[in-house]
GROMACS .gro file of C-alpha atoms in nm:
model
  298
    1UNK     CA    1  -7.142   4.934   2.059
    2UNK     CA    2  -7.092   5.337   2.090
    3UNK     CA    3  -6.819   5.511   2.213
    4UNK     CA    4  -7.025   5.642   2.523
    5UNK     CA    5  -7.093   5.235   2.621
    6UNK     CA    6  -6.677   5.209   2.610
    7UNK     CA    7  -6.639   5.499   2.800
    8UNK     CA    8  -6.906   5.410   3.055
    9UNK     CA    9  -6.806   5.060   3.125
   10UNK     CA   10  -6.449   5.040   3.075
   11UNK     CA   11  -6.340   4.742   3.252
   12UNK     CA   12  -6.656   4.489   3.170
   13UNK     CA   13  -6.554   4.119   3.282
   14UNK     CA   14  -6.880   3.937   3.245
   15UNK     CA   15  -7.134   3.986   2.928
   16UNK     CA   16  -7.415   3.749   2.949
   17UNK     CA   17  -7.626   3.778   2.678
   18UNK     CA   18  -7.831   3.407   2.641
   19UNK     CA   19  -8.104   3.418   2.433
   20UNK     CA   20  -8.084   3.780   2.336
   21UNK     CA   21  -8.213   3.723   1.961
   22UNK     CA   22  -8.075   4.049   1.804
   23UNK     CA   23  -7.732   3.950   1.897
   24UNK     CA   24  -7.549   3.815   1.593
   25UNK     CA   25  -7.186   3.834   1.443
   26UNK     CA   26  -7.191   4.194   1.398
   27UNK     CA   27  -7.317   4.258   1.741
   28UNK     CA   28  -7.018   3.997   1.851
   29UNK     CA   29  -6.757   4.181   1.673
   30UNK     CA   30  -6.851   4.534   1.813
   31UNK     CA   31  -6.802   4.337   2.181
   32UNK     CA   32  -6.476   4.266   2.089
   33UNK     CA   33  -6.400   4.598   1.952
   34UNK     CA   34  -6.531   4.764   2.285
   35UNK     CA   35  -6.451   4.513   2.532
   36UNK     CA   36  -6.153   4.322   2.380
   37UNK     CA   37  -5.888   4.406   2.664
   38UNK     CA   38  -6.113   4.328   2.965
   39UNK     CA   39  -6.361   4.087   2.942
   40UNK     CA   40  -6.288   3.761   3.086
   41UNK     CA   41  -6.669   3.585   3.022
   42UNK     CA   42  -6.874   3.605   2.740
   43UNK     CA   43  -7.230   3.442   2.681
   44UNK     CA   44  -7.362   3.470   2.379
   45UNK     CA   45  -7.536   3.118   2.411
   46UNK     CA   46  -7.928   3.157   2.203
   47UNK     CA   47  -7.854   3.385   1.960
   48UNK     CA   48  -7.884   3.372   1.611
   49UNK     CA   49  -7.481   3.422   1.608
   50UNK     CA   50  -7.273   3.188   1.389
   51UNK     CA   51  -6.952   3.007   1.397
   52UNK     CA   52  -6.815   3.324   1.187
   53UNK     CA   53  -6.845   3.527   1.490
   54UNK     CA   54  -6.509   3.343   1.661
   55UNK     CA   55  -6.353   3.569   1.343
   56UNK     CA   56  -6.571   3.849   1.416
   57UNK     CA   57  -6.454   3.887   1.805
   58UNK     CA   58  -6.062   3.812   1.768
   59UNK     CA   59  -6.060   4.045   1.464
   60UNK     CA   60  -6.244   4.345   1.561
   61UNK     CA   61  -5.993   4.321   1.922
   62UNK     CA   62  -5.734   4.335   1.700
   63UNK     CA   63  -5.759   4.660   1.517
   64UNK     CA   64  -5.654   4.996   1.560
   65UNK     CA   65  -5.946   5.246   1.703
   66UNK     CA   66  -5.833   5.577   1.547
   67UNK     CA   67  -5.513   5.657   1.604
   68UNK     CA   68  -5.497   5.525   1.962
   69UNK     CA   69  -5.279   5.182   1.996
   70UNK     CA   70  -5.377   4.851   1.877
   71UNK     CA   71  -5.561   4.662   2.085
   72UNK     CA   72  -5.397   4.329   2.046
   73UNK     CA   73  -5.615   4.070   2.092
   74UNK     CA   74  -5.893   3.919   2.365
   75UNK     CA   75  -5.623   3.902   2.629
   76UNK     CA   76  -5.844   3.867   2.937
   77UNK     CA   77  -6.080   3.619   2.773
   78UNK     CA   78  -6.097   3.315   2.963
   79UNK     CA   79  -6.464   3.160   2.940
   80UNK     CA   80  -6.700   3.158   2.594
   81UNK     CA   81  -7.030   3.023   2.589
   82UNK     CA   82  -7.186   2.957   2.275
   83UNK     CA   83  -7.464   2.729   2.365
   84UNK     CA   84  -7.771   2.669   2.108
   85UNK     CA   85  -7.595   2.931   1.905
   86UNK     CA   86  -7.746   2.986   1.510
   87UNK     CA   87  -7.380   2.828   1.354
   88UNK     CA   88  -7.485   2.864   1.020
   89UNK     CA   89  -7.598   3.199   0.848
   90UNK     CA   90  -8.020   3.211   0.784
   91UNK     CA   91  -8.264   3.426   0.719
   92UNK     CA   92  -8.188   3.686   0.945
   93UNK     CA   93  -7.811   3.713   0.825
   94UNK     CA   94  -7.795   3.983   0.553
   95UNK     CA   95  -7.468   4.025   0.589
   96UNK     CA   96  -7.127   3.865   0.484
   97UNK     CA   97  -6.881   4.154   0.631
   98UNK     CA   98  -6.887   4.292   0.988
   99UNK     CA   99  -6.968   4.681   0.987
  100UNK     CA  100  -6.734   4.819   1.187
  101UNK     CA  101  -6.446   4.869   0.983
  102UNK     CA  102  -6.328   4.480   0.946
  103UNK     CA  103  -6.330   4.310   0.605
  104UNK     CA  104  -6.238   3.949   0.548
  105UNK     CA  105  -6.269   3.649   0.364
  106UNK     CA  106  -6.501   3.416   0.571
  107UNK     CA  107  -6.369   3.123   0.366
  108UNK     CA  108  -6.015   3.162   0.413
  109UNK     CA  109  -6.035   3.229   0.776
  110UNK     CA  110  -5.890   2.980   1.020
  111UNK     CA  111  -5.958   2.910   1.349
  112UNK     CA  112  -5.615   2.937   1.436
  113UNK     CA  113  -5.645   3.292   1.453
  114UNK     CA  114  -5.937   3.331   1.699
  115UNK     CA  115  -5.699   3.169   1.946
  116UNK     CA  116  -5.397   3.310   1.879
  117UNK     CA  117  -5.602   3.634   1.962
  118UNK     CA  118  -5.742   3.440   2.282
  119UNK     CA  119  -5.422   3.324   2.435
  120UNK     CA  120  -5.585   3.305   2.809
  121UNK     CA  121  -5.903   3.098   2.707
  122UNK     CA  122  -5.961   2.774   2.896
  123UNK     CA  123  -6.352   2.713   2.902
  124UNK     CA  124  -6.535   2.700   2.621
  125UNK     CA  125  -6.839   2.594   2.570
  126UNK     CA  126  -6.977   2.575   2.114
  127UNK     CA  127  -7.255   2.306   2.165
  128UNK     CA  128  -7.614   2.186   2.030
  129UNK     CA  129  -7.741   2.035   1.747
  130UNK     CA  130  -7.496   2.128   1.420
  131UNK     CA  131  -7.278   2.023   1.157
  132UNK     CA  132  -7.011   2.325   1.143
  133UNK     CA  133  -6.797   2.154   1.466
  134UNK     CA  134  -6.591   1.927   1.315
  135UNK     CA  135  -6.322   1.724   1.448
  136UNK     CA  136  -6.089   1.985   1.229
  137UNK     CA  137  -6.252   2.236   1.415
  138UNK     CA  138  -6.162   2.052   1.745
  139UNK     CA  139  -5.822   1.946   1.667
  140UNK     CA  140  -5.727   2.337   1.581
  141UNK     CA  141  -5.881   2.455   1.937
  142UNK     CA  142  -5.704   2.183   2.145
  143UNK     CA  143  -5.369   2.300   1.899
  144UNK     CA  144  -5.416   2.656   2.034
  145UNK     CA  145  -5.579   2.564   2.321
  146UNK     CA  146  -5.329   2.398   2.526
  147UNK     CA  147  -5.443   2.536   2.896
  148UNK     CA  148  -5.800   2.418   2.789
  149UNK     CA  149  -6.002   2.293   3.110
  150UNK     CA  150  -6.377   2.318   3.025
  151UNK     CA  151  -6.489   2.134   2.698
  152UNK     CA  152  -6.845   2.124   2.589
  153UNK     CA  153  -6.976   2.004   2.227
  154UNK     CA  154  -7.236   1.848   2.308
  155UNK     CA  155  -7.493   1.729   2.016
  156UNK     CA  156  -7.223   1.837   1.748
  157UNK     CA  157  -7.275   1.518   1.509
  158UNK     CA  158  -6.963   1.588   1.320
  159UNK     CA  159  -6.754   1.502   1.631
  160UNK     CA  160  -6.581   1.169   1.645
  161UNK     CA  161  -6.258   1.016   1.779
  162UNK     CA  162  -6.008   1.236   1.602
  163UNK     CA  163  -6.172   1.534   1.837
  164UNK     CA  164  -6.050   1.336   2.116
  165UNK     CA  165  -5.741   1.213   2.011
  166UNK     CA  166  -5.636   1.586   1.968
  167UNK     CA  167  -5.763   1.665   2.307
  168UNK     CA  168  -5.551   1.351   2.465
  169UNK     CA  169  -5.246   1.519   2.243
  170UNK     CA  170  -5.267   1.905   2.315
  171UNK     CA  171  -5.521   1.957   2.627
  172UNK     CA  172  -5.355   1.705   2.939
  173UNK     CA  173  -5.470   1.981   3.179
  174UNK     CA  174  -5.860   1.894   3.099
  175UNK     CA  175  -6.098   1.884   3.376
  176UNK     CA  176  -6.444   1.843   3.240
  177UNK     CA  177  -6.516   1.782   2.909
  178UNK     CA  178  -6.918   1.676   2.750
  179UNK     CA  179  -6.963   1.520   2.489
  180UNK     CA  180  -7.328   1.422   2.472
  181UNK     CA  181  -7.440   1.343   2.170
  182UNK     CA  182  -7.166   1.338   1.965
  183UNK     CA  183  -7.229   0.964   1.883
  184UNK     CA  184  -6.906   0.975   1.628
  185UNK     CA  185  -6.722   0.909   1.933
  186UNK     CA  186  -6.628   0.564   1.994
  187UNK     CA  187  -6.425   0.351   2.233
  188UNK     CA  188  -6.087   0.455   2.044
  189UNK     CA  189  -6.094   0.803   2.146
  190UNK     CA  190  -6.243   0.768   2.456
  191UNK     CA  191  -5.928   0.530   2.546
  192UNK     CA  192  -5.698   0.813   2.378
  193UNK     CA  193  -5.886   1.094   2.580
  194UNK     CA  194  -5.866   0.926   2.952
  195UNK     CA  195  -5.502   0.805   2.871
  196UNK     CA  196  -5.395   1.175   2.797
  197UNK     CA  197  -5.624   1.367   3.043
  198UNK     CA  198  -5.602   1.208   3.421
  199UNK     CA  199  -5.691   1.533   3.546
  200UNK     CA  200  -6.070   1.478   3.404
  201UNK     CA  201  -6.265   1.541   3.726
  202UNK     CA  202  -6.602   1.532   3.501
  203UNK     CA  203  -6.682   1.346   3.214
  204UNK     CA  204  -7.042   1.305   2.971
  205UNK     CA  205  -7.037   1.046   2.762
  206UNK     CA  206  -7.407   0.966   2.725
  207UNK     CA  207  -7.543   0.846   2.441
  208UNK     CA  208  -7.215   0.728   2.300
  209UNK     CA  209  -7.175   0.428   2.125
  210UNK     CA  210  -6.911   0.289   2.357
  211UNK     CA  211  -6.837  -0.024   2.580
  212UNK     CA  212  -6.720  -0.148   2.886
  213UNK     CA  213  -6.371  -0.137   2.696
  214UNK     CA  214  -6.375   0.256   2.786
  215UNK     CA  215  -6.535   0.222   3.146
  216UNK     CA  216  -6.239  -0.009   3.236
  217UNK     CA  217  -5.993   0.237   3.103
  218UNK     CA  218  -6.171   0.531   3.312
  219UNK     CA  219  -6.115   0.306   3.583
  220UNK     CA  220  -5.778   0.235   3.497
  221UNK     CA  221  -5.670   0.617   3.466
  222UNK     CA  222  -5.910   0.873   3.647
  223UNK     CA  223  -5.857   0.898   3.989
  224UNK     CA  224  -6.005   1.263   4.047
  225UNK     CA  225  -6.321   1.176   3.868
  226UNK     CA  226  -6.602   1.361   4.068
  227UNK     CA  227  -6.863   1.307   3.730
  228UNK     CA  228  -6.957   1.025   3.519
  229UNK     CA  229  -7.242   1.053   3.301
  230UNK     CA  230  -7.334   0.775   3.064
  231UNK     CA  231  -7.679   0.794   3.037
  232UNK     CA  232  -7.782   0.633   2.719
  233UNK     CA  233  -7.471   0.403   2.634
  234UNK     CA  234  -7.677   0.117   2.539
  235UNK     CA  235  -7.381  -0.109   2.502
  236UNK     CA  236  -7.239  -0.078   2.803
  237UNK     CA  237  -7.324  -0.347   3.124
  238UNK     CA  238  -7.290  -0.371   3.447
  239UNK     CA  239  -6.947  -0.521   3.449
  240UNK     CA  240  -6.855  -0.153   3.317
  241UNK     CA  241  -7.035   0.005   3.619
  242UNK     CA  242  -6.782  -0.178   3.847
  243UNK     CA  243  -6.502  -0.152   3.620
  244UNK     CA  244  -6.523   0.224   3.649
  245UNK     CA  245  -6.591   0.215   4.075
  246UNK     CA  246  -6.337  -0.061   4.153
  247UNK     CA  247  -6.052  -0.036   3.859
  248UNK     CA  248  -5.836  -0.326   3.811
  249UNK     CA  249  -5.689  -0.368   4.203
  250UNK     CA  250  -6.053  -0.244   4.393
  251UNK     CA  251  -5.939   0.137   4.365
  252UNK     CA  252  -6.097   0.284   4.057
  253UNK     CA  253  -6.255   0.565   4.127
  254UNK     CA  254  -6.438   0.473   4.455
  255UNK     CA  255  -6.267   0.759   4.653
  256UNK     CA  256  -6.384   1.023   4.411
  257UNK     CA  257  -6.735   1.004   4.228
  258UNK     CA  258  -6.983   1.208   4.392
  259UNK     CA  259  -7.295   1.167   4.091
  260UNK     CA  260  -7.251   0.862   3.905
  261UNK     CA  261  -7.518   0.862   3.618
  262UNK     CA  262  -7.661   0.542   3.370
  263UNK     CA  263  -7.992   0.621   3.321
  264UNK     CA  264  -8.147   0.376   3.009
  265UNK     CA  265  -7.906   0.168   2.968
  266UNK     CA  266  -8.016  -0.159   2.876
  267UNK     CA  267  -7.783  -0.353   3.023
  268UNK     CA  268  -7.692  -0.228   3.300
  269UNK     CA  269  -7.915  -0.424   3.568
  270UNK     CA  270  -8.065  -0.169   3.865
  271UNK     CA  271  -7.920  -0.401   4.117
  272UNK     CA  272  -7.601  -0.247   4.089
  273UNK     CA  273  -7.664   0.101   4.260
  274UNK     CA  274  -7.682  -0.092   4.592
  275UNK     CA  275  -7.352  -0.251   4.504
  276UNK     CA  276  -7.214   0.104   4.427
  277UNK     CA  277  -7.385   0.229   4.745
  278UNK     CA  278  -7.143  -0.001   4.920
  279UNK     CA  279  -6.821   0.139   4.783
  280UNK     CA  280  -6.838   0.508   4.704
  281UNK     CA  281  -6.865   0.777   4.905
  282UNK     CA  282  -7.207   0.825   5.170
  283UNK     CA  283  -7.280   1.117   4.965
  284UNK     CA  284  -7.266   1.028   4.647
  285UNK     CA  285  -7.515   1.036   4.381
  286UNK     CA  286  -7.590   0.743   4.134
  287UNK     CA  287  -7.874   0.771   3.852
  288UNK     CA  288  -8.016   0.448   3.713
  289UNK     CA  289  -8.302   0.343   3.478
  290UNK     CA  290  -8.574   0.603   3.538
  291UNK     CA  291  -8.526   0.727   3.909
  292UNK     CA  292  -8.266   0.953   4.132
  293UNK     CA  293  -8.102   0.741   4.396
  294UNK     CA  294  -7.971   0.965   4.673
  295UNK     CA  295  -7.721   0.719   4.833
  296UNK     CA  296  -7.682   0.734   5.181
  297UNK     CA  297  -7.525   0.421   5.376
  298UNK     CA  298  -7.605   0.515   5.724
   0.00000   0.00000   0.00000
């Protein structure tokens, strides 16, 4: 990023650059070197960047360009996408230093300091299929994190219950949160999560080994939930559907899901979308076995 592309777009808010393949850590760092005090949305989602580049960003912000005043930090950054990103280093990584002036020690770098150098950030979005988001990884976000709104990991294997439990802990301002995929997570942290988050207004749990133990609990404790995707839960029934609608004293969350989904699961009989076409609202949406309902009680 030159000097003239500072100069000639000082204020950038919004970078969207999904599936731009050239754009890796380096490219990421020189962003935050250019951009660091007014961009607010970042999409680097496709790109053959890594998890290194969090480092990359926050650092680069941080230094001193010349002898003109620090910049200190990503203070305007408030949404990060970093869908179907590379998050490990391959082929096409070369190097292990960002050129443009920064020097570090990938292996002693926390990311603590990404967010301390982020302090406005509450979407963020570090999802597909990977191994490098970790429930450490997690718990240090939702430490830093604590006006977090917008979660998405979904399809990151190596996230499980303690991810959750942090979440519950550090994040009770959470609105949506997916975690598709990340069949670690059980009926534990699902409790944990919808005990410490009643703001969730959406919420993807497909694919999750959980059971009607967590529907009742969503039940119990969500009433703004807009969202509920389970698609894929193959050990949930269709006690849990109505769990979730009616809650323990016919409330649930009957006044507030607009697109309830269950699509595959096993044992959760088809009958029960015109049950839930009784109770929610005339415009909701409910998804079962193979087909879109649009529900419509008029």
């Amino acid at each position: 990023m030159s000097d003239v592309d500072r100069q000639a777009l000082p204020q950038l808010r919004v970078l969207v650059l999904n599936g731009c393949m050239r754009v890796g850590d380096v490219s990421v760092g020189r962003i935050g070197r250019a951009f660091g005090t007014s961009l607010q949305t970042l999409d680097i989602s496709h790109t053959i960047a890594t998890t290194r580049c969090l480092c990359f960003l926050a650092v680069a912000a941080n230094i001193k360009q010349g002898q003109s005043q620090a910049i200190r930090g990503l203070l305007s950054l408030q949404t990060l996408y970093m869908n179907n990103i590379a998050f490990e280093p391959g082929p096409r990584h070369t190097r292990s230093e960002v050129d443009v002036g920064i020097h570090f020690n990938v292996a002693t770098w926390s990311i603590d300091q990404f967010y301390q150098y982020a302090p406005q950030l509450t979407s963020l979005t570090i999802a597909g299929k990977n191994y490098m988001v970790t429930d450490e990884f997690i718990a240090q976000i939702a430490r830093n994190c604590h006006q977090l709104t917008f979660i998405d990991v979904h399809d990151s294997v190596r996230v499980g219950h303690p991810s959750l439990f942090a979440l519950s802990e550090h994040c009770a301002g959470l609105e949506y949160a997916n975690f598709d995929g990340c069949v670690s997570c059980l009926d534990t942290g699902v409790l944990a999560l919808v005990r410490g988050c009643l703001r969730l207004k959406g919420l993807n749990l497909s694919e999750l080994g959980i059971t009607n133990t967590s529907l009742v609990a969503i039940g119990n404790n969500l009433h703004y939930l807009e969202t509920l995707v389970l698609d894929m839960c193959q050990l949930i029934s269709t006690d849990g559907i109505k769990a979730v609608v009616e809650g323990p004293n016919g409330m649930g969350c009957m006044f507030t899901l607009t697109e309830l989904s269950f699509m595959r699961c096993r044992r959760v009989h088809n009958e029960v979308v015109e049950w839930c076409k009784q109770r929610l609202k005339p415009n909701a949406i409910v998804r079962s076995g193979f087909s879109l309902a649009d529900m419509d009680v008029s």
